[in-house]
XYZ file of C-alpha atoms in Angstrom:
366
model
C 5.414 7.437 -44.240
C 4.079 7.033 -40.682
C 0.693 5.771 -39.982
C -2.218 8.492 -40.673
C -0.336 10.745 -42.670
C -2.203 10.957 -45.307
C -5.692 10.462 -43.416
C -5.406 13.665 -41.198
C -4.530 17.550 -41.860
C -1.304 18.557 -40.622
C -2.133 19.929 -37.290
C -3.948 17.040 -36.726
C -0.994 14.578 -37.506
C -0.098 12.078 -34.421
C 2.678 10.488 -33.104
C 2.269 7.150 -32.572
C 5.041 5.125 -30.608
C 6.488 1.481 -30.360
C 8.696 0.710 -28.217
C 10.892 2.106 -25.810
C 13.037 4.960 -27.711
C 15.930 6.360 -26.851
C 15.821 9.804 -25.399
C 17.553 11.677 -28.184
C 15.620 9.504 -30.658
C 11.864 10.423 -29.478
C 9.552 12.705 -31.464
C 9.188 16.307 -30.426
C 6.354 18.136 -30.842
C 5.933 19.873 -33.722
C 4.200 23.743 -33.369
C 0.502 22.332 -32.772
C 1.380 18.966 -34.186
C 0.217 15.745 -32.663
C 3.404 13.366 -33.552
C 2.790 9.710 -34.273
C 6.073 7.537 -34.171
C 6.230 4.090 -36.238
C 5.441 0.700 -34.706
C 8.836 -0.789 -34.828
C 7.338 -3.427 -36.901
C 4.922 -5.130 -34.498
C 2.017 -5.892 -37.104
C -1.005 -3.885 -37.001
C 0.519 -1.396 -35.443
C -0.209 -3.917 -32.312
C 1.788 -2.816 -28.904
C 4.416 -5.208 -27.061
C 4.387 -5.256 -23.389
C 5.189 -6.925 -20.514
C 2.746 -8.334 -18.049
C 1.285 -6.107 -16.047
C 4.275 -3.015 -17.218
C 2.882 0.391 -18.728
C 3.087 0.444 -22.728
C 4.859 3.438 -24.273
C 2.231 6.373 -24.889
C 1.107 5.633 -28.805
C 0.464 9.096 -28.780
C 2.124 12.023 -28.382
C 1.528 16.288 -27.935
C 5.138 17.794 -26.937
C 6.516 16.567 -23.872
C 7.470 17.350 -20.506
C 11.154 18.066 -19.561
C 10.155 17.234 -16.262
C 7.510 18.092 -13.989
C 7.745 19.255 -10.505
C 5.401 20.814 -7.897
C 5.119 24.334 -7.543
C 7.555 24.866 -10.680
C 5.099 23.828 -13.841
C 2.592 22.470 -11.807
C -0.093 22.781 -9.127
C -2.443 20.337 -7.199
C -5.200 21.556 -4.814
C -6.853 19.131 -2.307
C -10.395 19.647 -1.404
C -13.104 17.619 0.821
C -16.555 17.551 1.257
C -17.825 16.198 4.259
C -21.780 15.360 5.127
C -23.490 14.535 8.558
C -27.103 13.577 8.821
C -29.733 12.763 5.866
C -32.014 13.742 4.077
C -33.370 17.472 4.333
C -31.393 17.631 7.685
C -28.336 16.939 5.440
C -25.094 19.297 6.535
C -22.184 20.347 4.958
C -18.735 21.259 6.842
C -16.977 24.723 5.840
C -14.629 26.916 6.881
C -14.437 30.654 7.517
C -11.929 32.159 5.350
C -8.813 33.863 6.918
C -7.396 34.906 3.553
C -7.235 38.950 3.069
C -9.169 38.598 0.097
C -11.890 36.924 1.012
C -11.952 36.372 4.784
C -14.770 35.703 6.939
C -16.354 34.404 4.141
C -17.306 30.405 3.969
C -15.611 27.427 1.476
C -14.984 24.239 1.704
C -11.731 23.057 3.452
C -8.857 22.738 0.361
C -5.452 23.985 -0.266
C -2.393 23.111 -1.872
C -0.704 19.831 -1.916
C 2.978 20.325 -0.762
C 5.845 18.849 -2.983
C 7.010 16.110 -0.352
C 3.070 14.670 0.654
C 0.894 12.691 -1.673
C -2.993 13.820 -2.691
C -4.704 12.335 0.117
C -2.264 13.380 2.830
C -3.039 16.678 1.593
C -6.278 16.480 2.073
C -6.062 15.110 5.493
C -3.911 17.477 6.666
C -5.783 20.402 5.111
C -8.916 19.154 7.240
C -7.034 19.074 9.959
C -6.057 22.768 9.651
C -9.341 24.084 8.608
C -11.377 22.222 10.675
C -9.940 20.920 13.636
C -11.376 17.392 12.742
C -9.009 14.074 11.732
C -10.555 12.693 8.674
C -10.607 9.386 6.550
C -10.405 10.061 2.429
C -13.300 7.914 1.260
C -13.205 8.446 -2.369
C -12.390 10.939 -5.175
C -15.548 12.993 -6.220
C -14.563 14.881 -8.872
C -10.903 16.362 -10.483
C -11.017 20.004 -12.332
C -8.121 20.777 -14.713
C -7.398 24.248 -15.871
C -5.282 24.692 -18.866
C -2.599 21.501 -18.718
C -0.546 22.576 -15.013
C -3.516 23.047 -12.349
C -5.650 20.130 -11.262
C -8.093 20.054 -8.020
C -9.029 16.572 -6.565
C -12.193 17.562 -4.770
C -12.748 14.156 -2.531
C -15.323 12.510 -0.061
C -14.195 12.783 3.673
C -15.376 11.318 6.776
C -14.522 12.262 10.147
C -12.948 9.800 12.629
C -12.455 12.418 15.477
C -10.669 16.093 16.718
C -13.402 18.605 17.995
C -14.824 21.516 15.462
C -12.430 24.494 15.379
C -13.345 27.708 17.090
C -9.648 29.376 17.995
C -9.087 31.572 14.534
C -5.496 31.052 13.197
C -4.086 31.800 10.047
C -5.555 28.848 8.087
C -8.748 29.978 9.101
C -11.250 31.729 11.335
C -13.524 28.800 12.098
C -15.453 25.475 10.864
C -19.060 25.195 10.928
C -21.904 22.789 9.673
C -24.280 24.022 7.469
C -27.307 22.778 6.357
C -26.940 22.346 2.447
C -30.447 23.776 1.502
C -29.344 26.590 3.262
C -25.735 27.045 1.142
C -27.856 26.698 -1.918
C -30.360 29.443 -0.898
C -27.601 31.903 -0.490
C -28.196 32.038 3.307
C -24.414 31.743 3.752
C -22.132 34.337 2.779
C -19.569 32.058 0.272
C -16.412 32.640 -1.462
C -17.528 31.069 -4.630
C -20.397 28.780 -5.292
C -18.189 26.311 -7.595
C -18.008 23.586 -4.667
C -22.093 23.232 -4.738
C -22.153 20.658 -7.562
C -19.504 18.911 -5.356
C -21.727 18.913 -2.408
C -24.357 17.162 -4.798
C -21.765 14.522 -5.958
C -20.920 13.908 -2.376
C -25.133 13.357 -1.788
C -24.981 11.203 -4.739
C -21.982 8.964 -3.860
C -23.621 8.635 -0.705
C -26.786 6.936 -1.770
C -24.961 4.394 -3.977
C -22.644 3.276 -0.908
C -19.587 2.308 -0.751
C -18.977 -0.763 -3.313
C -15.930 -2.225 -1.367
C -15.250 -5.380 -3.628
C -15.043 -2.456 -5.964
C -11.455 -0.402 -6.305
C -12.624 3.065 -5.313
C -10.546 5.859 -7.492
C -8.039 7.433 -5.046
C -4.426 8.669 -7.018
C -2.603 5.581 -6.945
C 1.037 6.902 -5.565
C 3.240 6.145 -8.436
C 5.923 9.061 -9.656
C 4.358 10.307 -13.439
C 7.618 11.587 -15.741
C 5.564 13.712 -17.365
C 1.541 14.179 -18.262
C -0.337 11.466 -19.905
C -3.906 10.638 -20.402
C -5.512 7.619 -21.540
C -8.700 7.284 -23.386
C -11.365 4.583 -22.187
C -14.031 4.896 -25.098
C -16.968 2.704 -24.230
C -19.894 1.981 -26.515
C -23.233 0.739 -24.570
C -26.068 -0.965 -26.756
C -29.465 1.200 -26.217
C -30.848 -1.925 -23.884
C -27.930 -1.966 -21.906
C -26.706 -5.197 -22.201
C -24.253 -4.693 -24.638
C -20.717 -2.881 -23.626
C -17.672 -2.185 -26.263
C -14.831 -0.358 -25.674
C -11.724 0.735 -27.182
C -8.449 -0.941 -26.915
C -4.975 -2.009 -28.414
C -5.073 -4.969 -30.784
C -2.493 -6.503 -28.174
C -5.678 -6.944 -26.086
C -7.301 -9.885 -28.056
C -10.842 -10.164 -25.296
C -11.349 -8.478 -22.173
C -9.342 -10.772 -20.201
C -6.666 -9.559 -21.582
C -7.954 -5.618 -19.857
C -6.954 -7.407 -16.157
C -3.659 -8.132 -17.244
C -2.395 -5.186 -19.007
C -1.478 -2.107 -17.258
C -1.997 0.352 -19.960
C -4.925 -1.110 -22.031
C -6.275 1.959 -23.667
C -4.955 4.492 -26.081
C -2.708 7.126 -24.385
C -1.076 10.555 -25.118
C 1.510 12.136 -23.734
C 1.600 16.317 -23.979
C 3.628 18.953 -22.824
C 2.281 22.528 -20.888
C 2.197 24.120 -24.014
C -1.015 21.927 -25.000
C -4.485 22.403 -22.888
C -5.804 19.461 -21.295
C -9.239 19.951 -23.075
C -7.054 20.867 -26.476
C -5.343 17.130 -25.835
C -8.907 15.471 -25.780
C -9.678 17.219 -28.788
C -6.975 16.555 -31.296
C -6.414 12.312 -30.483
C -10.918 12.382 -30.437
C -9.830 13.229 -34.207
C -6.781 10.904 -34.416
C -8.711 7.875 -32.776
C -11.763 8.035 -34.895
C -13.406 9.261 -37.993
C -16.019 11.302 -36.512
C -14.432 12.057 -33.581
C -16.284 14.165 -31.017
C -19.631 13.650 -32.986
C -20.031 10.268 -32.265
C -18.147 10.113 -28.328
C -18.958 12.612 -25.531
C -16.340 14.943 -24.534
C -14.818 13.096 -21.276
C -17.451 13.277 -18.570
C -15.181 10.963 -15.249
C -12.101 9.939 -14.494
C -11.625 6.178 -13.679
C -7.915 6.084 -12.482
C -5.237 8.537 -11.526
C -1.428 7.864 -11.552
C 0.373 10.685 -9.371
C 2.805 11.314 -6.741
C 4.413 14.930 -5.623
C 6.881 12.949 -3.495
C 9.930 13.098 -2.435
C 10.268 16.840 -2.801
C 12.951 16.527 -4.805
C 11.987 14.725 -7.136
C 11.442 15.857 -10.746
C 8.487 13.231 -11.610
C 5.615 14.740 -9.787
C 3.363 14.420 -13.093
C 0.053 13.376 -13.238
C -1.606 10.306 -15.441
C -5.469 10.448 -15.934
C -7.867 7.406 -17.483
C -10.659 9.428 -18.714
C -14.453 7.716 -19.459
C -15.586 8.740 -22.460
C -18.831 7.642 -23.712
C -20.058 6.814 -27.091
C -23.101 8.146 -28.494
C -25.731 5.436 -28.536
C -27.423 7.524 -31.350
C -24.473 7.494 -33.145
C -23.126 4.179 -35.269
C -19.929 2.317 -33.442
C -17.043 4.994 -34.818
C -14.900 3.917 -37.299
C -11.487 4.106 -36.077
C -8.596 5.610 -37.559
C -5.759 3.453 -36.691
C -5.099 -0.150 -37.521
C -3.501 -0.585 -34.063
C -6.698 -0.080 -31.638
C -10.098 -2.439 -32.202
C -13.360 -2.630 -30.087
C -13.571 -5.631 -27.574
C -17.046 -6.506 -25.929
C -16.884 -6.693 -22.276
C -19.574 -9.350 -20.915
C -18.321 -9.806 -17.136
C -20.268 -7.982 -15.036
C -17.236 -7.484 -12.939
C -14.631 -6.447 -15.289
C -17.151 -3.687 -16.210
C -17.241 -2.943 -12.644
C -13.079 -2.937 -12.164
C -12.964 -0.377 -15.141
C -15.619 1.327 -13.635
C -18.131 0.961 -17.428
C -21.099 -0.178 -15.683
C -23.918 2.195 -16.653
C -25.048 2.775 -12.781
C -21.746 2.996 -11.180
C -20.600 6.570 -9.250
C -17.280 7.811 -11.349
C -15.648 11.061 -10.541
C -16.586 13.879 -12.406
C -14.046 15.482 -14.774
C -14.262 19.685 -15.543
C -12.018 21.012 -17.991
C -11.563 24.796 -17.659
């Protein structure tokens, strides 16, 4: 009997995998069944893989035929860009030229285009809106509704072009605004939803940019499929103290720079909402689940890449950082195949983005 079966209800039952299966040999899901496949007979239910190579997902919620832009799924690119400081601090928008809300003032965004990746989006959304060439600086926050729409909302910085003033059919015009003024309702808005993002973009702006640190932009690697992987870390009430959650392949936290995949990961179809996802393996991974871990609050790595048009991996991978409860005992986990590591190096806490003071990208699951 696999792993867990007799630990968890049946809708709650997970599919754990091994090794590479064979496609007519791989789990399916199961009406609102999480499937867990066997280990293959790697002890402990401990994970095999290459250096550096992706492990298969030990988890698993349905899965994707195939994914493609525009068919099952849609990506929006956003930006937020500031001038000046302080209470002089502006925001760039743009005047609406859609019917249903034109004249009225957003941010610039729009829809990624199957053949371009995330950030070229962006860019060339900018460009459109605002008349200005821009840099992508980092990812401020990613929104998911249900499992097949995701916005990156990221932090832009001009490099040149002149403000737009000719109205076309992307929109009527760009304008600074001073952000005490968006927040007072002075501006006539199509939705008020970007104001948190202008507030992440203030507060990734007073850390700085870290560069010996990787920044989180989608790293432009085709996804066959939607994944997301769970990076559960426990920090002592001090602070000087930092667990987290990992395969029993990974024996310290050396072993977290070496391995691509680290962390326990599901894979789940369309049928399953992203925020449904979290909640079933939170119950798989640990006893208590979401009463001892937070639900997901940043993302600390992105896999995706709608490019070439044709092809039929334009999925999306997303490391989520969930934290534990420090009023809450370290969770007792479920499965014999994960274990918590401590992670002392300052800057391996950094690379995985667990330090306690670092900016991470906000996650919002609608």
């Amino acid at each position: 009997m696999p792993l867990g079966k007799l630990d968890l209800v049946e809708e709650e039952y997970i599919a754990e995998s091994g090794d590479h299966t064979p496609e007519a040999s791989r789990p399916v899901d199961n009406g609102d069944a999480v499937v867990e496949n066997n280990t293959n007979g790697h002890s402990n239910g401990e994970l095999k893989s290459r250096k550096n190579e992706p492990r298969v997902p030990d988890m698993q919620l349905g899965k994707c035929r195939y994914v493609r832009l525009h068919d099952n799924v849609n990506y929006v690119a956003a930006a937020i860009i500031l001038r000046k400081t302080g209470d002089d601090t502006e925001v760039l928008l743009i005047q609406e030229a859609k019917k249903s809300c034109r004249g009225k003032w957003y941010m610039p965004a729009g829809r990624v285009e199957a053949g371009e990746t995330i950030e070229e989006a962006v860019v060339r959304e900018v460009k459109e809106e605002t008349g200005y060439s821009c840099d992508v600086v980092e990812l401020l926050s990613l929104q998911v509704q249900g499992s097949g729409w995701y916005r990156y909302a990221f932090f832009c910085s001009i490099t040149g072009g002149d403000l737009k003033t000719t109205p076309d059919q992307e929109s009527l015009a760009a304008e600074w605004y001073n952000i005490k003024d968006v927040k007072a309702n002075k501006v006539q808005l199509r939705g008020r939803d970007f104001i948190r993002l202008i507030d992440e973009a203030v507060t990734y702006r007073s850390h700085g940019p870290e560069d010996p640190i990787p920044r989180v932009l989608p790293i432009n690697e085709n996804v066959a499929g939607l994944f997301l992987e769970f990076m559960i870390v426990k920090h002592s009430r001090d602070g000087l103290r930092t667990e987290v959650l990992v395969h029993k392949s990974i024996k310290d936290e050396s072993y977290l720079l070496e391995e691509e995949q680290p962390f326990p990961t599901v894979e789940f179809g369309f049928e399953y909402f992203f925020a449904m996802v979290v909640s079933k393996c939170y119950r798989h991974l640990l006893e208590e689940g979401a009463n001892v871990v937070f639900t997901p609050s940043h993302v600390t790595r992105i896999k995706c890449h709608p490019k070439p048009m044709e092809s039929l991996a334009h999925g999306v991978s997303v490391r989520v950082y969930c934290q534990h409860k420090q009023s809450a005992t370290k969770a007792i986990i479920r499965s014999p195949r994960y274990h918590w590591i401590t992670v002392e190096n300052a800057e391996t806490r950094q690379r995985f983005h667990m330090d306690q003071k670092q900016f991470r990208p906000s996650l919002h699951m609608l």
